């Protein structure tokens, strides 16, 4: 596999090009309206994209290292407040931060803070 040396890391040209091509195609077709691409210190590329109607989010992370490749994809849908609080409870119990929970539930960190307060009032946390 061809590797391109950058100032910070070695990243697979093939996976970066494929990721960007897929994203560009979805933007062009109008399937997504909001997106973010980031690359971490280990060379992982994360693409976050929201559906054009704002009801769904996809977070995909690809890591390529010598002899190792990992792809993880999360599909997220907006939930009703009641359903979201059940999800928030599970995520808090799993140790996720409010910021991470907000990203994964497609609401603001303040909304998550309010959900956690309501869960505490009910004695669930």
JSON list of C-alpha atoms in Angstrom, two decimals:
[
{"chain": "A", "resi": 1, "resn": "UNK", "atom": "CA", "xyz": [0.00, 0.00, 0.00]},
{"chain": "A", "resi": 2, "resn": "UNK", "atom": "CA", "xyz": [1.38, 3.42, -0.91]},
{"chain": "A", "resi": 3, "resn": "UNK", "atom": "CA", "xyz": [2.07, 5.72, 2.00]},
{"chain": "A", "resi": 4, "resn": "UNK", "atom": "CA", "xyz": [2.53, 9.45, 1.91]},
{"chain": "A", "resi": 5, "resn": "UNK", "atom": "CA", "xyz": [4.81, 11.00, 4.51]},
{"chain": "A", "resi": 6, "resn": "UNK", "atom": "CA", "xyz": [3.45, 14.23, 5.96]},
{"chain": "A", "resi": 7, "resn": "UNK", "atom": "CA", "xyz": [5.05, 16.42, 8.56]},
{"chain": "A", "resi": 8, "resn": "UNK", "atom": "CA", "xyz": [3.19, 14.66, 11.35]},
{"chain": "A", "resi": 9, "resn": "UNK", "atom": "CA", "xyz": [2.33, 11.14, 10.30]},
{"chain": "A", "resi": 10, "resn": "UNK", "atom": "CA", "xyz": [2.16, 8.50, 7.61]},
{"chain": "A", "resi": 11, "resn": "UNK", "atom": "CA", "xyz": [-1.32, 8.09, 6.11]},
{"chain": "A", "resi": 12, "resn": "UNK", "atom": "CA", "xyz": [-2.48, 5.71, 3.43]},
{"chain": "A", "resi": 13, "resn": "UNK", "atom": "CA", "xyz": [-3.15, 7.63, 0.21]},
{"chain": "A", "resi": 14, "resn": "UNK", "atom": "CA", "xyz": [-5.67, 5.02, -0.88]},
{"chain": "A", "resi": 15, "resn": "UNK", "atom": "CA", "xyz": [-7.89, 5.26, 2.21]},
{"chain": "A", "resi": 16, "resn": "UNK", "atom": "CA", "xyz": [-7.74, 9.07, 2.35]},
{"chain": "A", "resi": 17, "resn": "UNK", "atom": "CA", "xyz": [-8.70, 9.40, -1.32]},
{"chain": "A", "resi": 18, "resn": "UNK", "atom": "CA", "xyz": [-11.52, 6.85, -0.98]},
{"chain": "A", "resi": 19, "resn": "UNK", "atom": "CA", "xyz": [-12.90, 8.61, 2.11]},
{"chain": "A", "resi": 20, "resn": "UNK", "atom": "CA", "xyz": [-12.82, 12.03, 0.44]},
{"chain": "A", "resi": 21, "resn": "UNK", "atom": "CA", "xyz": [-14.31, 10.72, -2.83]},
{"chain": "A", "resi": 22, "resn": "UNK", "atom": "CA", "xyz": [-17.25, 9.14, -0.98]},
{"chain": "A", "resi": 23, "resn": "UNK", "atom": "CA", "xyz": [-17.84, 12.34, 1.00]},
{"chain": "A", "resi": 24, "resn": "UNK", "atom": "CA", "xyz": [-17.66, 14.53, -2.12]},
{"chain": "A", "resi": 25, "resn": "UNK", "atom": "CA", "xyz": [-20.18, 12.31, -3.90]},
{"chain": "A", "resi": 26, "resn": "UNK", "atom": "CA", "xyz": [-22.63, 12.57, -0.97]},
{"chain": "A", "resi": 27, "resn": "UNK", "atom": "CA", "xyz": [-22.23, 16.36, -0.84]},
{"chain": "A", "resi": 28, "resn": "UNK", "atom": "CA", "xyz": [-22.79, 16.68, -4.58]},
{"chain": "A", "resi": 29, "resn": "UNK", "atom": "CA", "xyz": [-25.94, 14.54, -4.49]},
{"chain": "A", "resi": 30, "resn": "UNK", "atom": "CA", "xyz": [-27.38, 16.56, -1.58]},
{"chain": "A", "resi": 31, "resn": "UNK", "atom": "CA", "xyz": [-27.48, 13.58, 0.79]},
{"chain": "A", "resi": 32, "resn": "UNK", "atom": "CA", "xyz": [-25.54, 15.45, 3.47]},
{"chain": "A", "resi": 33, "resn": "UNK", "atom": "CA", "xyz": [-25.67, 19.05, 4.59]},
{"chain": "A", "resi": 34, "resn": "UNK", "atom": "CA", "xyz": [-23.11, 19.30, 7.37]},
{"chain": "A", "resi": 35, "resn": "UNK", "atom": "CA", "xyz": [-19.79, 17.49, 7.62]},
{"chain": "A", "resi": 36, "resn": "UNK", "atom": "CA", "xyz": [-16.45, 17.55, 9.38]},
{"chain": "A", "resi": 37, "resn": "UNK", "atom": "CA", "xyz": [-13.19, 15.76, 8.59]},
{"chain": "A", "resi": 38, "resn": "UNK", "atom": "CA", "xyz": [-10.43, 15.39, 11.15]},
{"chain": "A", "resi": 39, "resn": "UNK", "atom": "CA", "xyz": [-7.20, 13.46, 11.41]},
{"chain": "A", "resi": 40, "resn": "UNK", "atom": "CA", "xyz": [-5.68, 12.40, 14.72]},
{"chain": "A", "resi": 41, "resn": "UNK", "atom": "CA", "xyz": [-2.06, 11.96, 15.69]},
{"chain": "A", "resi": 42, "resn": "UNK", "atom": "CA", "xyz": [-2.13, 8.24, 14.92]},
{"chain": "A", "resi": 43, "resn": "UNK", "atom": "CA", "xyz": [-3.23, 8.91, 11.34]},
{"chain": "A", "resi": 44, "resn": "UNK", "atom": "CA", "xyz": [-6.89, 8.00, 11.86]},
{"chain": "A", "resi": 45, "resn": "UNK", "atom": "CA", "xyz": [-9.32, 9.90, 9.66]},
{"chain": "A", "resi": 46, "resn": "UNK", "atom": "CA", "xyz": [-12.76, 10.65, 11.12]},
{"chain": "A", "resi": 47, "resn": "UNK", "atom": "CA", "xyz": [-15.63, 11.87, 8.96]},
{"chain": "A", "resi": 48, "resn": "UNK", "atom": "CA", "xyz": [-18.80, 13.14, 10.62]},
{"chain": "A", "resi": 49, "resn": "UNK", "atom": "CA", "xyz": [-21.73, 13.83, 8.31]},
{"chain": "A", "resi": 50, "resn": "UNK", "atom": "CA", "xyz": [-25.35, 14.81, 8.93]},
{"chain": "A", "resi": 51, "resn": "UNK", "atom": "CA", "xyz": [-28.23, 13.96, 6.61]},
{"chain": "A", "resi": 52, "resn": "UNK", "atom": "CA", "xyz": [-29.66, 16.86, 4.63]},
{"chain": "A", "resi": 53, "resn": "UNK", "atom": "CA", "xyz": [-32.81, 16.84, 6.80]},
{"chain": "A", "resi": 54, "resn": "UNK", "atom": "CA", "xyz": [-30.75, 16.84, 10.02]},
{"chain": "A", "resi": 55, "resn": "UNK", "atom": "CA", "xyz": [-32.35, 13.68, 11.42]},
{"chain": "A", "resi": 56, "resn": "UNK", "atom": "CA", "xyz": [-29.34, 11.36, 11.10]},
{"chain": "A", "resi": 57, "resn": "UNK", "atom": "CA", "xyz": [-25.60, 11.42, 11.62]},
{"chain": "A", "resi": 58, "resn": "UNK", "atom": "CA", "xyz": [-22.84, 9.08, 10.53]},
{"chain": "A", "resi": 59, "resn": "UNK", "atom": "CA", "xyz": [-19.43, 9.02, 12.19]},
{"chain": "A", "resi": 60, "resn": "UNK", "atom": "CA", "xyz": [-16.82, 6.89, 10.46]},
{"chain": "A", "resi": 61, "resn": "UNK", "atom": "CA", "xyz": [-13.25, 6.45, 11.63]},
{"chain": "A", "resi": 62, "resn": "UNK", "atom": "CA", "xyz": [-10.58, 4.67, 9.63]},
{"chain": "A", "resi": 63, "resn": "UNK", "atom": "CA", "xyz": [-7.17, 3.77, 11.02]},
{"chain": "A", "resi": 64, "resn": "UNK", "atom": "CA", "xyz": [-4.40, 2.38, 8.82]},
{"chain": "A", "resi": 65, "resn": "UNK", "atom": "CA", "xyz": [-1.07, 1.35, 10.26]},
{"chain": "A", "resi": 66, "resn": "UNK", "atom": "CA", "xyz": [1.56, -1.05, 9.00]},
{"chain": "A", "resi": 67, "resn": "UNK", "atom": "CA", "xyz": [-0.19, -4.43, 8.90]},
{"chain": "A", "resi": 68, "resn": "UNK", "atom": "CA", "xyz": [-3.34, -3.15, 10.62]},
{"chain": "A", "resi": 69, "resn": "UNK", "atom": "CA", "xyz": [-6.51, -1.54, 9.36]},
{"chain": "A", "resi": 70, "resn": "UNK", "atom": "CA", "xyz": [-9.64, -0.70, 11.34]},
{"chain": "A", "resi": 71, "resn": "UNK", "atom": "CA", "xyz": [-12.91, 0.87, 10.20]},
{"chain": "A", "resi": 72, "resn": "UNK", "atom": "CA", "xyz": [-15.62, 1.83, 12.66]},
{"chain": "A", "resi": 73, "resn": "UNK", "atom": "CA", "xyz": [-18.96, 3.35, 11.71]},
{"chain": "A", "resi": 74, "resn": "UNK", "atom": "CA", "xyz": [-21.65, 4.80, 13.97]},
{"chain": "A", "resi": 75, "resn": "UNK", "atom": "CA", "xyz": [-25.15, 5.51, 12.65]},
{"chain": "A", "resi": 76, "resn": "UNK", "atom": "CA", "xyz": [-27.14, 7.93, 14.78]},
{"chain": "A", "resi": 77, "resn": "UNK", "atom": "CA", "xyz": [-30.76, 9.07, 14.57]},
{"chain": "A", "resi": 78, "resn": "UNK", "atom": "CA", "xyz": [-32.40, 11.90, 16.49]},
{"chain": "A", "resi": 79, "resn": "UNK", "atom": "CA", "xyz": [-34.60, 10.58, 19.27]},
{"chain": "A", "resi": 80, "resn": "UNK", "atom": "CA", "xyz": [-37.58, 11.74, 21.25]},
{"chain": "A", "resi": 81, "resn": "UNK", "atom": "CA", "xyz": [-36.60, 13.24, 24.63]},
{"chain": "A", "resi": 82, "resn": "UNK", "atom": "CA", "xyz": [-37.77, 10.12, 26.50]},
{"chain": "A", "resi": 83, "resn": "UNK", "atom": "CA", "xyz": [-35.79, 7.75, 24.26]},
{"chain": "A", "resi": 84, "resn": "UNK", "atom": "CA", "xyz": [-32.79, 10.09, 24.33]},
{"chain": "A", "resi": 85, "resn": "UNK", "atom": "CA", "xyz": [-32.71, 10.09, 28.15]},
{"chain": "A", "resi": 86, "resn": "UNK", "atom": "CA", "xyz": [-32.50, 6.28, 28.14]},
{"chain": "A", "resi": 87, "resn": "UNK", "atom": "CA", "xyz": [-29.57, 6.55, 25.75]},
{"chain": "A", "resi": 88, "resn": "UNK", "atom": "CA", "xyz": [-27.98, 9.30, 27.85]},
{"chain": "A", "resi": 89, "resn": "UNK", "atom": "CA", "xyz": [-28.28, 7.11, 30.95]},
{"chain": "A", "resi": 90, "resn": "UNK", "atom": "CA", "xyz": [-26.50, 4.25, 29.21]},
{"chain": "A", "resi": 91, "resn": "UNK", "atom": "CA", "xyz": [-23.77, 6.52, 27.90]},
{"chain": "A", "resi": 92, "resn": "UNK", "atom": "CA", "xyz": [-23.19, 8.17, 31.29]},
{"chain": "A", "resi": 93, "resn": "UNK", "atom": "CA", "xyz": [-22.94, 4.73, 32.87]},
{"chain": "A", "resi": 94, "resn": "UNK", "atom": "CA", "xyz": [-20.41, 3.80, 30.14]},
{"chain": "A", "resi": 95, "resn": "UNK", "atom": "CA", "xyz": [-18.29, 6.79, 31.18]},
{"chain": "A", "resi": 96, "resn": "UNK", "atom": "CA", "xyz": [-18.80, 9.09, 28.18]},
{"chain": "A", "resi": 97, "resn": "UNK", "atom": "CA", "xyz": [-18.43, 12.85, 28.67]},
{"chain": "A", "resi": 98, "resn": "UNK", "atom": "CA", "xyz": [-21.35, 15.21, 28.12]},
{"chain": "A", "resi": 99, "resn": "UNK", "atom": "CA", "xyz": [-19.64, 16.52, 24.99]},
{"chain": "A", "resi": 100, "resn": "UNK", "atom": "CA", "xyz": [-19.29, 13.00, 23.55]},
{"chain": "A", "resi": 101, "resn": "UNK", "atom": "CA", "xyz": [-22.90, 12.18, 24.43]},
{"chain": "A", "resi": 102, "resn": "UNK", "atom": "CA", "xyz": [-24.10, 15.39, 22.76]},
{"chain": "A", "resi": 103, "resn": "UNK", "atom": "CA", "xyz": [-22.25, 14.50, 19.56]},
{"chain": "A", "resi": 104, "resn": "UNK", "atom": "CA", "xyz": [-23.69, 11.00, 19.55]},
{"chain": "A", "resi": 105, "resn": "UNK", "atom": "CA", "xyz": [-27.28, 12.13, 20.24]},
{"chain": "A", "resi": 106, "resn": "UNK", "atom": "CA", "xyz": [-27.30, 15.17, 17.93]},
{"chain": "A", "resi": 107, "resn": "UNK", "atom": "CA", "xyz": [-28.23, 17.68, 20.63]},
{"chain": "A", "resi": 108, "resn": "UNK", "atom": "CA", "xyz": [-26.31, 20.36, 22.51]},
{"chain": "A", "resi": 109, "resn": "UNK", "atom": "CA", "xyz": [-24.16, 19.71, 25.56]},
{"chain": "A", "resi": 110, "resn": "UNK", "atom": "CA", "xyz": [-26.61, 21.90, 27.55]},
{"chain": "A", "resi": 111, "resn": "UNK", "atom": "CA", "xyz": [-29.48, 19.57, 26.59]},
{"chain": "A", "resi": 112, "resn": "UNK", "atom": "CA", "xyz": [-27.42, 16.61, 27.81]},
{"chain": "A", "resi": 113, "resn": "UNK", "atom": "CA", "xyz": [-26.70, 18.47, 31.05]},
{"chain": "A", "resi": 114, "resn": "UNK", "atom": "CA", "xyz": [-30.45, 19.01, 31.51]},
{"chain": "A", "resi": 115, "resn": "UNK", "atom": "CA", "xyz": [-31.17, 15.34, 30.72]},
{"chain": "A", "resi": 116, "resn": "UNK", "atom": "CA", "xyz": [-28.61, 14.26, 33.34]},
{"chain": "A", "resi": 117, "resn": "UNK", "atom": "CA", "xyz": [-30.19, 16.60, 35.91]},
{"chain": "A", "resi": 118, "resn": "UNK", "atom": "CA", "xyz": [-33.63, 15.08, 35.21]},
{"chain": "A", "resi": 119, "resn": "UNK", "atom": "CA", "xyz": [-32.21, 11.56, 35.52]},
{"chain": "A", "resi": 120, "resn": "UNK", "atom": "CA", "xyz": [-30.68, 12.52, 38.88]},
{"chain": "A", "resi": 121, "resn": "UNK", "atom": "CA", "xyz": [-34.00, 14.01, 40.06]},
{"chain": "A", "resi": 122, "resn": "UNK", "atom": "CA", "xyz": [-35.66, 10.69, 39.28]},
{"chain": "A", "resi": 123, "resn": "UNK", "atom": "CA", "xyz": [-32.92, 8.79, 41.14]},
{"chain": "A", "resi": 124, "resn": "UNK", "atom": "CA", "xyz": [-31.67, 7.00, 38.05]},
{"chain": "A", "resi": 125, "resn": "UNK", "atom": "CA", "xyz": [-28.15, 8.45, 38.40]}
]
